[in-house]
Amino acid sequence: MSLVVQKYGGTSVGTVDRIKHIAERIAAMQKDNHRIVVVVSAMNDETDRLMELAREISDQPDQRELDLLLSSGERVTIALVAMTLKEMGVEAQSFTGRQVGIFTDTTHTKARIERISAARITTALEHNLVPVVAGFQGINEQSDVTTLGRGGSDLTAIALAASLHADRCEIYTDVDGVYTADPRIVPTAKRLDRISYEEMLEMASLGAKVLQDRAVVFAANHQVRIVVKSSFTEGPGTEVIKEHKEMERNAVSAVTYDRNQAKVTLIGVPDTPGIAARIFEPVAKADIIVDMIIQNVGQDSMTDVSFTVPKDDVPMAVEVMNRVSQEIHAKRVEVMQNIAKVSLVGVGMRSHSGVAAKMFVVMANKGINIMMISTSEIKISCVIEEKHVETAVELLHKEFELDETTSIQ
Ligand code: ADP
Ligand code: ASP
Ligand code: MG
């Protein structure tokens, strides 16, 4: 009898009808002799709605209270899903993060899982119940509610799958797998049958929100087998697996974009040793994740330092930078919100040259200005103006022949 963790995202539980639909799937799986653990997200855009309520009160809401507020969305869904299952004659029980024993550190809004006890899940399974677990939440050592970062229900599901030694973790969403680009922007994008953890991690970190990046890291570290599928249609989905040689076919496997970044620039920074540490240490202490960093060529012993942060962290980053700016006698802080990052991802880049040059030519021919560039062994990212993002993604998808290729096997 196999053990499967199934995660249903916001759209899949967005209405009572949809909840009934997934409950039927769960019931059918159980009849098929599988033991199932269900993890659910909040309904549709509920987390965004709760976030907006908090923002009406403060642009930097108290983090402890914010986590309690955000976690309430998933509580609603677990109760509704468990009720629906029971109504259909399937024994089920809902569990919050606290009841499951998902213990995290104290970093509110992006807490890290430290350990999972899962005793109640094991007991529920022994009694042939379907445990329905609230995604995205845990508790810290003070028993305060924490959340695991946006998209964190993926992490709950994968961490539970690892902890329970499940056969696989199925991520049910509103697309039928992982594509060569967001299928909502590139209609000719292709579903991938399989993708390596490494490529999936790059894609997730670079904006392909179909899986949370931290969830992919967890899966890779614990070798959790992930399958991404649609909760609306039948189909094989995309398997996320360990890389193997045959996968290195194309230089580029996917194009991704991220609109959730902003550029913060510190203008007129004294160009002296140690200055970078004085800028970025306080940023790290504030738990802000910095992505790209550029230090412009200095003039008259002055320079400008730019970096990108998630849009949600802009108010905090500006507060920290205003302080740093005074301390190091910089001139001022500037923020640019209307930027986006476009990236190419592919393990094949390791053995193909010229990918970056070709990317730059594509952008240049369309008159798209590149503000920042960063590369790693298997990705190239460019920061551009947000208004060009869809054109850039579509063009790159075409130029790197992702439109025509068949899925990676
Ligand atoms: P859920 O609520 O089920 O967790 P998400 O909205 O977090 O779903 O993730 C699914 C969305 O990810 C899709 O609707 C799709 O628009 C987007 N997406 C972005 N890039 C990709 C990609 N490369 N492949 C598939 N989906 C993608
Ligand atoms: N509800 C949370 C979010 O919207 C977690 C999730 O859906 O995975 O980010
Ligand atoms: Mg998601």
Short mmCIF file of C-alpha atoms and ligand atoms in Angstrom, two decimals:
data_model
loop_
_atom_site.label_atom_id
_atom_site.label_comp_id
_atom_site.label_asym_id
_atom_site.label_seq_id
_atom_site.Cartn_x
_atom_site.Cartn_y
_atom_site.Cartn_z
CA MET A 1 0.00 0.00 0.00
CA SER A 2 1.68 3.20 -1.10
CA LEU A 3 1.72 6.44 0.87
CA VAL A 4 1.15 9.58 -1.16
CA VAL A 5 1.17 13.20 0.01
CA GLN A 6 -1.13 15.31 -2.17
CA LYS A 7 -1.01 19.09 -2.09
CA TYR A 8 -3.84 21.15 -3.53
CA GLY A 9 -3.12 24.82 -4.26
CA GLY A 10 -5.37 27.87 -3.94
CA THR A 11 -7.26 27.56 -7.24
CA SER A 12 -7.85 23.85 -6.70
CA VAL A 13 -9.75 24.64 -3.48
CA GLY A 14 -11.06 28.03 -4.64
CA THR A 15 -14.79 27.21 -4.37
CA VAL A 16 -16.92 24.63 -2.61
CA ASP A 17 -17.52 22.94 -5.97
CA ARG A 18 -13.80 22.62 -6.52
CA ILE A 19 -13.37 21.25 -3.03
CA LYS A 20 -16.02 18.63 -3.84
CA HIS A 21 -14.13 17.79 -7.02
CA ILE A 22 -10.81 17.21 -5.27
CA ALA A 23 -12.55 15.30 -2.48
CA GLU A 24 -13.83 12.88 -5.13
CA ARG A 25 -10.28 12.39 -6.39
CA ILE A 26 -9.00 11.78 -2.88
CA ALA A 27 -11.82 9.30 -2.22
CA ALA A 28 -11.03 7.44 -5.46
CA MET A 29 -7.33 7.22 -4.59
CA GLN A 30 -8.15 5.88 -1.15
CA LYS A 31 -10.47 3.25 -2.65
CA ASP A 32 -7.55 2.29 -4.87
CA ASN A 33 -5.73 1.24 -1.72
CA HIS A 34 -3.43 4.23 -1.31
CA ARG A 35 -2.83 5.90 2.01
CA ILE A 36 -3.19 9.62 1.45
CA VAL A 37 -2.11 12.70 3.35
CA VAL A 38 -3.69 15.89 2.00
CA VAL A 39 -2.09 19.33 2.32
CA VAL A 40 -4.09 22.38 1.27
CA SER A 41 -3.51 26.07 0.62
CA ALA A 42 -5.86 28.93 1.38
CA MET A 43 -8.72 29.43 -1.08
CA ASN A 44 -7.80 31.37 -4.24
CA ASP A 45 -6.34 34.80 -3.38
CA GLU A 46 -7.19 34.64 0.31
CA THR A 47 -3.59 35.12 1.45
CA ASP A 48 -3.29 38.25 -0.73
CA ARG A 49 -6.55 39.56 0.72
CA LEU A 50 -5.33 39.05 4.27
CA MET A 51 -2.02 40.71 3.39
CA GLU A 52 -3.86 43.73 2.00
CA LEU A 53 -5.91 44.03 5.19
CA ALA A 54 -2.70 44.12 7.21
CA ARG A 55 -1.20 46.69 4.81
CA GLU A 56 -4.20 48.96 5.39
CA ILE A 57 -3.01 49.14 8.97
CA SER A 58 0.73 49.46 8.37
CA ASP A 59 3.20 49.14 5.50
CA GLN A 60 5.32 47.09 7.92
CA PRO A 61 2.73 45.12 9.92
CA ASP A 62 3.88 43.42 13.10
CA GLN A 63 5.33 40.12 11.89
CA ARG A 64 4.02 37.94 14.69
CA GLU A 65 0.46 39.15 14.22
CA LEU A 66 0.81 39.00 10.44
CA ASP A 67 1.71 35.30 10.61
CA LEU A 68 -1.33 34.55 12.75
CA LEU A 69 -3.51 36.44 10.29
CA LEU A 70 -2.04 34.78 7.17
CA SER A 71 -2.25 31.30 8.66
CA SER A 72 -6.01 31.66 9.07
CA GLY A 73 -6.61 31.15 5.32
CA GLU A 74 -5.41 27.55 5.42
CA ARG A 75 -7.50 26.81 8.54
CA VAL A 76 -10.66 27.58 6.59
CA THR A 77 -9.70 25.19 3.81
CA ILE A 78 -8.71 22.22 5.97
CA ALA A 79 -12.05 22.37 7.77
CA LEU A 80 -14.01 22.61 4.51
CA VAL A 81 -12.06 19.79 2.84
CA ALA A 82 -12.35 17.48 5.87
CA MET A 83 -16.09 18.25 6.12
CA THR A 84 -16.59 17.47 2.44
CA LEU A 85 -14.71 14.18 2.71
CA LYS A 86 -16.75 13.14 5.74
CA GLU A 87 -19.95 14.09 3.92
CA MET A 88 -18.86 11.66 1.17
CA GLY A 89 -18.29 8.90 3.69
CA VAL A 90 -14.48 9.19 3.76
CA GLU A 91 -13.09 9.35 7.29
CA ALA A 92 -10.93 12.44 7.50
CA GLN A 93 -9.53 14.81 10.10
CA SER A 94 -8.18 18.33 9.73
CA PHE A 95 -4.91 19.41 11.35
CA THR A 96 -3.26 22.81 11.75
CA GLY A 97 0.52 23.17 11.62
CA ARG A 98 0.59 23.17 15.40
CA GLN A 99 -1.43 19.93 15.65
CA VAL A 100 0.85 18.22 13.15
CA GLY A 101 3.95 19.35 15.01
CA ILE A 102 5.67 21.44 12.36
CA PHE A 103 8.31 23.20 14.43
CA THR A 104 10.11 26.15 12.88
CA ASP A 105 12.63 28.82 13.77
CA THR A 106 11.42 32.27 14.78
CA THR A 107 11.79 34.07 11.43
CA HIS A 108 8.21 35.24 11.02
CA THR A 109 6.77 35.20 7.46
CA LYS A 110 9.62 33.04 6.13
CA ALA A 111 10.28 30.55 8.90
CA ARG A 112 12.45 27.50 8.35
CA ILE A 113 11.23 24.05 9.35
CA GLU A 114 13.44 22.61 12.10
CA ARG A 115 11.62 19.38 12.78
CA ILE A 116 8.32 17.63 12.25
CA SER A 117 6.82 15.23 14.75
CA ALA A 118 3.84 14.13 12.60
CA ALA A 119 2.69 11.77 15.38
CA ARG A 120 -0.96 12.68 14.86
CA ILE A 121 -0.71 12.03 11.16
CA THR A 122 0.78 8.61 11.72
CA THR A 123 -1.99 7.80 14.19
CA ALA A 124 -4.65 9.09 11.80
CA LEU A 125 -3.23 6.92 9.01
CA GLU A 126 -3.20 3.89 11.29
CA HIS A 127 -6.92 4.47 11.83
CA ASN A 128 -7.53 4.73 8.09
CA LEU A 129 -8.34 8.44 8.32
CA VAL A 130 -7.28 10.91 5.66
CA PRO A 131 -5.33 13.65 7.44
CA VAL A 132 -6.01 17.08 5.91
CA VAL A 133 -3.14 19.37 6.86
CA ALA A 134 -2.95 23.17 6.70
CA GLY A 135 -0.06 24.14 4.45
CA PHE A 136 2.25 27.13 4.90
CA GLN A 137 2.27 27.17 8.71
CA GLY A 138 4.16 25.95 11.73
CA ILE A 139 4.93 27.02 15.27
CA ASN A 140 8.12 28.34 16.81
CA GLU A 141 9.62 27.44 20.19
CA GLN A 142 7.27 29.89 21.95
CA SER A 143 4.29 28.15 20.28
CA ASP A 144 3.65 31.26 18.19
CA VAL A 145 2.33 30.65 14.70
CA THR A 146 4.87 31.10 11.91
CA THR A 147 4.47 30.92 8.12
CA LEU A 148 6.87 29.42 5.61
CA GLY A 149 7.04 32.11 2.90
CA ARG A 150 4.70 32.58 -0.06
CA GLY A 151 3.93 29.33 -1.80
CA GLY A 152 4.87 27.58 1.45
CA SER A 153 2.21 24.88 1.22
CA ASP A 154 4.50 23.17 -1.29
CA LEU A 155 7.14 23.07 1.43
CA THR A 156 4.69 21.66 4.00
CA ALA A 157 3.75 18.87 1.59
CA ILE A 158 7.31 18.00 0.63
CA ALA A 159 8.59 18.17 4.21
CA LEU A 160 5.76 15.88 5.33
CA ALA A 161 6.48 13.50 2.48
CA ALA A 162 10.12 13.34 3.61
CA SER A 163 9.22 12.95 7.26
CA LEU A 164 6.66 10.18 6.58
CA HIS A 165 8.90 8.49 3.97
CA ALA A 166 6.04 8.78 1.48
CA ASP A 167 6.39 7.15 -1.93
CA ARG A 168 5.83 10.50 -3.64
CA CYS A 169 4.50 13.99 -3.25
CA GLU A 170 1.89 15.07 -5.80
CA ILE A 171 1.49 18.83 -6.26
CA TYR A 172 -1.93 19.57 -7.75
CA THR A 173 -2.30 23.00 -9.31
CA ASP A 174 -4.05 24.88 -12.13
CA VAL A 175 -1.60 23.86 -14.89
CA ASP A 176 -0.86 20.27 -15.89
CA GLY A 177 2.85 20.34 -15.17
CA VAL A 178 6.02 22.39 -15.41
CA TYR A 179 6.38 24.14 -18.77
CA THR A 180 9.24 25.62 -20.78
CA ALA A 181 7.76 29.01 -19.83
CA ASP A 182 4.70 30.22 -17.95
CA PRO A 183 1.91 28.86 -20.20
CA ARG A 184 -0.17 31.93 -19.37
CA ILE A 185 2.36 34.15 -21.13
CA VAL A 186 3.69 31.80 -23.79
CA PRO A 187 0.81 29.75 -25.26
CA THR A 188 3.30 27.68 -27.30
CA ALA A 189 5.21 26.59 -24.19
CA LYS A 190 5.69 22.83 -23.81
CA ARG A 191 5.05 20.69 -20.80
CA LEU A 192 8.19 18.92 -19.60
CA ASP A 193 7.80 15.24 -18.79
CA ARG A 194 10.72 15.43 -16.41
CA ILE A 195 12.98 18.08 -14.98
CA SER A 196 15.99 17.88 -12.65
CA TYR A 197 15.81 19.25 -9.10
CA GLU A 198 18.60 21.63 -10.04
CA GLU A 199 16.78 23.15 -13.01
CA MET A 200 13.51 23.22 -11.12
CA LEU A 201 15.21 25.05 -8.26
CA GLU A 202 16.61 27.69 -10.62
CA MET A 203 13.23 28.07 -12.30
CA ALA A 204 11.43 28.40 -8.97
CA SER A 205 13.98 30.88 -7.62
CA LEU A 206 13.69 32.89 -10.83
CA GLY A 207 9.94 33.32 -10.68
CA ALA A 208 8.24 30.14 -11.99
CA LYS A 209 5.91 29.96 -9.02
CA VAL A 210 4.54 26.54 -9.94
CA LEU A 211 6.76 25.23 -7.11
CA GLN A 212 8.20 27.14 -4.16
CA ASP A 213 12.02 27.32 -4.38
CA ARG A 214 12.57 26.30 -0.77
CA ALA A 215 10.31 23.30 -1.29
CA VAL A 216 12.50 22.16 -4.20
CA VAL A 217 15.65 22.47 -2.07
CA PHE A 218 14.00 20.36 0.62
CA ALA A 219 12.94 17.77 -1.93
CA ALA A 220 16.42 17.57 -3.43
CA ASN A 221 18.06 17.24 -0.02
CA HIS A 222 15.70 14.46 1.02
CA GLN A 223 15.23 12.89 -2.41
CA VAL A 224 11.46 13.36 -2.34
CA ARG A 225 9.86 12.34 -5.62
CA ILE A 226 7.66 15.22 -6.82
CA VAL A 227 5.02 15.05 -9.50
CA VAL A 228 3.32 18.31 -10.58
CA LYS A 229 -0.18 17.73 -11.98
CA SER A 230 -3.42 19.51 -12.71
CA SER A 231 -6.30 19.10 -10.30
CA PHE A 232 -8.71 19.79 -13.17
CA THR A 233 -7.52 17.44 -15.91
CA GLU A 234 -5.98 13.97 -16.07
CA GLY A 235 -2.43 13.56 -17.35
CA PRO A 236 1.07 12.44 -16.44
CA GLY A 237 2.24 15.88 -15.24
CA THR A 238 5.92 16.64 -14.70
CA GLU A 239 8.24 14.56 -12.56
CA VAL A 240 11.00 16.37 -10.70
CA ILE A 241 13.92 13.99 -10.40
CA LYS A 242 17.69 13.71 -9.99
CA GLU A 243 19.63 14.87 -13.04
CA HIS A 244 20.91 12.24 -15.42
CA LYS A 245 23.02 12.54 -18.53
CA GLU A 246 20.31 12.13 -21.16
CA MET A 247 18.65 15.26 -19.85
CA GLU A 248 21.38 17.51 -21.26
CA ARG A 249 19.86 18.04 -24.68
CA ASN A 250 19.27 21.73 -25.16
CA ALA A 251 21.32 24.61 -23.88
CA VAL A 252 18.16 26.19 -22.51
CA SER A 253 15.32 24.22 -20.91
CA ALA A 254 13.06 27.07 -19.84
CA VAL A 255 12.51 30.82 -19.75
CA THR A 256 11.26 32.38 -16.53
CA TYR A 257 10.37 35.85 -15.31
CA ASP A 258 9.93 37.50 -11.95
CA ARG A 259 7.98 40.70 -11.47
CA ASN A 260 8.33 40.57 -7.73
CA GLN A 261 11.71 42.34 -7.53
CA ALA A 262 12.59 45.97 -6.91
CA LYS A 263 15.93 47.76 -7.37
CA VAL A 264 17.33 49.72 -4.45
CA THR A 265 20.23 52.08 -5.20
CA LEU A 266 22.47 53.83 -2.75
CA ILE A 267 23.79 56.91 -4.57
CA GLY A 268 27.07 58.61 -3.78
CA VAL A 269 28.71 55.97 -1.65
CA PRO A 270 32.33 56.63 -0.56
CA ASP A 271 34.43 54.11 -2.54
CA THR A 272 36.50 52.71 0.33
CA PRO A 273 37.30 49.18 1.55
CA GLY A 274 34.69 47.64 3.84
CA ILE A 275 31.81 49.67 2.48
CA ALA A 276 30.00 46.67 0.95
CA ALA A 277 30.03 44.92 4.31
CA ARG A 278 28.60 48.00 6.01
CA ILE A 279 25.78 48.09 3.46
CA PHE A 280 24.87 44.42 3.29
CA GLU A 281 25.38 43.26 6.87
CA PRO A 282 22.37 45.24 8.16
CA VAL A 283 20.32 44.02 5.18
CA ALA A 284 21.09 40.41 6.08
CA LYS A 285 20.30 41.08 9.75
CA ALA A 286 16.87 42.31 8.67
CA ASP A 287 16.33 38.90 6.98
CA ILE A 288 16.06 40.51 3.56
CA ILE A 289 17.16 38.28 0.72
CA VAL A 290 19.27 40.23 -1.75
CA ASP A 291 19.45 38.84 -5.24
CA MET A 292 21.60 40.83 -7.67
CA ILE A 293 24.20 43.39 -6.66
CA ILE A 294 25.95 45.91 -8.89
CA GLN A 295 28.61 48.41 -7.90
CA ASN A 296 29.08 51.01 -10.59
CA VAL A 297 32.49 52.27 -11.61
CA GLY A 298 33.51 54.94 -9.12
CA GLN A 299 34.21 58.61 -9.92
CA ASP A 300 35.92 61.04 -7.53
CA SER A 301 36.11 58.24 -4.89
CA MET A 302 32.32 57.95 -5.01
CA THR A 303 30.24 55.11 -6.42
CA ASP A 304 26.62 53.88 -6.62
CA VAL A 305 25.57 50.48 -5.29
CA SER A 306 22.37 48.84 -6.58
CA PHE A 307 20.75 45.62 -5.46
CA THR A 308 17.45 43.84 -5.94
CA VAL A 309 15.10 42.64 -3.20
CA PRO A 310 11.60 41.12 -3.21
CA LYS A 311 8.96 43.87 -3.50
CA ASP A 312 7.48 42.92 -0.11
CA ASP A 313 10.80 43.77 1.53
CA VAL A 314 11.13 47.25 0.00
CA PRO A 315 9.80 49.23 3.01
CA MET A 316 12.21 47.41 5.33
CA ALA A 317 15.12 47.69 2.86
CA VAL A 318 14.55 51.44 2.50
CA GLU A 319 14.43 51.89 6.27
CA VAL A 320 17.71 50.00 6.64
CA MET A 321 19.33 51.85 3.72
CA ASN A 322 18.32 55.28 5.04
CA ARG A 323 20.11 54.41 8.26
CA VAL A 324 23.18 53.02 6.48
CA SER A 325 23.23 55.99 4.13
CA GLN A 326 23.57 58.38 7.07
CA GLU A 327 26.21 56.24 8.75
CA ILE A 328 28.46 55.98 5.70
CA HIS A 329 27.69 59.49 4.41
CA ALA A 330 26.11 58.39 1.14
CA LYS A 331 24.04 60.91 -0.82
CA ARG A 332 20.61 59.26 -1.05
CA VAL A 333 18.55 56.09 -1.53
CA GLU A 334 16.51 55.44 -4.69
CA VAL A 335 13.98 52.68 -5.36
CA MET A 336 12.82 51.44 -8.76
CA GLN A 337 9.75 49.21 -8.52
CA ASN A 338 8.84 48.74 -12.20
CA ILE A 339 11.52 46.19 -13.01
CA ALA A 340 11.38 42.50 -13.87
CA LYS A 341 13.93 39.75 -14.15
CA VAL A 342 13.97 37.51 -17.21
CA SER A 343 16.04 34.34 -17.04
CA LEU A 344 17.15 31.39 -19.11
CA VAL A 345 17.60 28.08 -17.27
CA GLY A 346 19.19 24.86 -18.45
CA VAL A 347 21.72 22.26 -17.31
CA GLY A 348 22.74 22.17 -20.98
CA MET A 349 24.37 25.59 -20.55
CA ARG A 350 27.28 23.81 -18.90
CA SER A 351 28.28 22.41 -22.28
CA HIS A 352 27.03 25.15 -24.63
CA SER A 353 28.69 28.51 -25.10
CA GLY A 354 27.20 31.70 -26.48
CA VAL A 355 23.88 31.52 -24.66
CA ALA A 356 24.40 34.86 -22.88
CA ALA A 357 25.53 36.63 -26.05
CA LYS A 358 22.49 35.36 -27.94
CA MET A 359 20.21 36.51 -25.12
CA PHE A 360 21.71 40.01 -25.21
CA VAL A 361 21.32 40.21 -29.00
CA VAL A 362 17.63 39.25 -28.74
CA MET A 363 17.07 42.04 -26.21
CA ALA A 364 19.12 44.57 -28.18
CA ASN A 365 17.24 43.89 -31.42
CA LYS A 366 14.00 44.72 -29.64
CA GLY A 367 15.47 47.84 -28.01
CA ILE A 368 15.12 46.41 -24.51
CA ASN A 369 17.64 47.92 -22.12
CA ILE A 370 19.38 45.51 -19.73
CA MET A 371 19.94 47.06 -16.30
CA MET A 372 21.59 44.19 -14.45
CA ILE A 373 22.97 40.79 -15.44
CA SER A 374 23.80 37.75 -13.36
CA THR A 375 24.89 34.29 -14.39
CA SER A 376 25.55 30.91 -12.86
CA GLU A 377 26.52 27.59 -14.39
CA ILE A 378 22.95 26.84 -15.44
CA LYS A 379 21.18 30.21 -15.67
CA ILE A 380 21.45 33.74 -17.06
CA SER A 381 19.26 36.54 -15.71
CA CYS A 382 18.72 40.10 -16.93
CA VAL A 383 16.85 42.85 -15.12
CA ILE A 384 14.77 44.91 -17.55
CA GLU A 385 11.89 47.37 -17.38
CA GLU A 386 8.71 45.56 -16.32
CA LYS A 387 6.74 46.74 -19.36
CA HIS A 388 8.98 44.63 -21.65
CA VAL A 389 8.74 41.40 -19.69
CA GLU A 390 6.13 39.53 -21.73
CA THR A 391 7.76 40.46 -25.06
CA ALA A 392 11.16 39.38 -23.75
CA VAL A 393 9.90 36.02 -22.45
CA GLU A 394 8.07 35.24 -25.70
CA LEU A 395 11.01 36.24 -27.89
CA LEU A 396 13.57 34.30 -25.89
CA HIS A 397 11.31 31.24 -25.86
CA LYS A 398 11.18 31.39 -29.63
CA GLU A 399 14.85 32.25 -30.24
CA PHE A 400 16.05 29.38 -28.08
CA GLU A 401 13.76 27.05 -30.03
CA LEU A 402 11.66 26.01 -27.10
CA ASP A 403 8.51 26.46 -29.21
CA GLU A 404 9.50 23.67 -31.53
CA THR A 405 11.33 21.19 -29.32
CA THR A 406 9.56 18.20 -27.90
CA SER A 407 9.55 17.67 -24.14
CA ILE A 408 12.76 16.68 -22.47
CA GLN A 409 12.73 12.95 -21.80
P1 ADP B 1 -1.03 26.96 -6.58
O1 ADP B 1 -2.01 27.95 -6.07
O2 ADP B 1 -1.67 25.69 -7.06
O3 ADP B 1 0.12 26.72 -5.64
P2 ADP B 1 0.58 28.76 -8.17
O4 ADP B 1 -0.18 29.92 -8.68
O5 ADP B 1 1.45 28.95 -6.97
O6 ADP B 1 -0.45 27.58 -7.92
O7 ADP B 1 1.48 28.12 -9.33
C1 ADP B 1 0.89 27.77 -10.56
C2 ADP B 1 1.13 28.86 -11.57
O8 ADP B 1 2.51 28.95 -11.90
C3 ADP B 1 0.47 28.61 -12.93
O9 ADP B 1 -0.85 29.08 -12.96
C4 ADP B 1 1.38 29.32 -13.92
O10 ADP B 1 0.82 30.52 -14.40
C5 ADP B 1 2.62 29.66 -13.09
N1 ADP B 1 3.87 29.32 -13.76
C6 ADP B 1 4.91 30.16 -13.94
N2 ADP B 1 5.88 29.58 -14.63
C7 ADP B 1 5.48 28.32 -14.92
C8 ADP B 1 6.07 27.23 -15.63
N3 ADP B 1 7.29 27.32 -16.16
N4 ADP B 1 5.36 26.08 -15.74
C9 ADP B 1 4.13 25.98 -15.19
N5 ADP B 1 3.51 26.98 -14.51
C10 ADP B 1 4.18 28.14 -14.37
N1 ASP B 2 -1.51 30.47 0.93
C1 ASP B 2 -0.08 30.70 0.87
C2 ASP B 2 0.26 31.64 -0.27
O1 ASP B 2 -0.63 32.11 -0.97
C3 ASP B 2 0.69 29.41 0.77
C4 ASP B 2 0.45 28.65 -0.51
O2 ASP B 2 -0.55 28.85 -1.20
O3 ASP B 2 1.29 27.77 -0.82
O4 ASP B 2 1.41 31.96 -0.45
MG MG B 3 1.88 27.85 -5.23
#
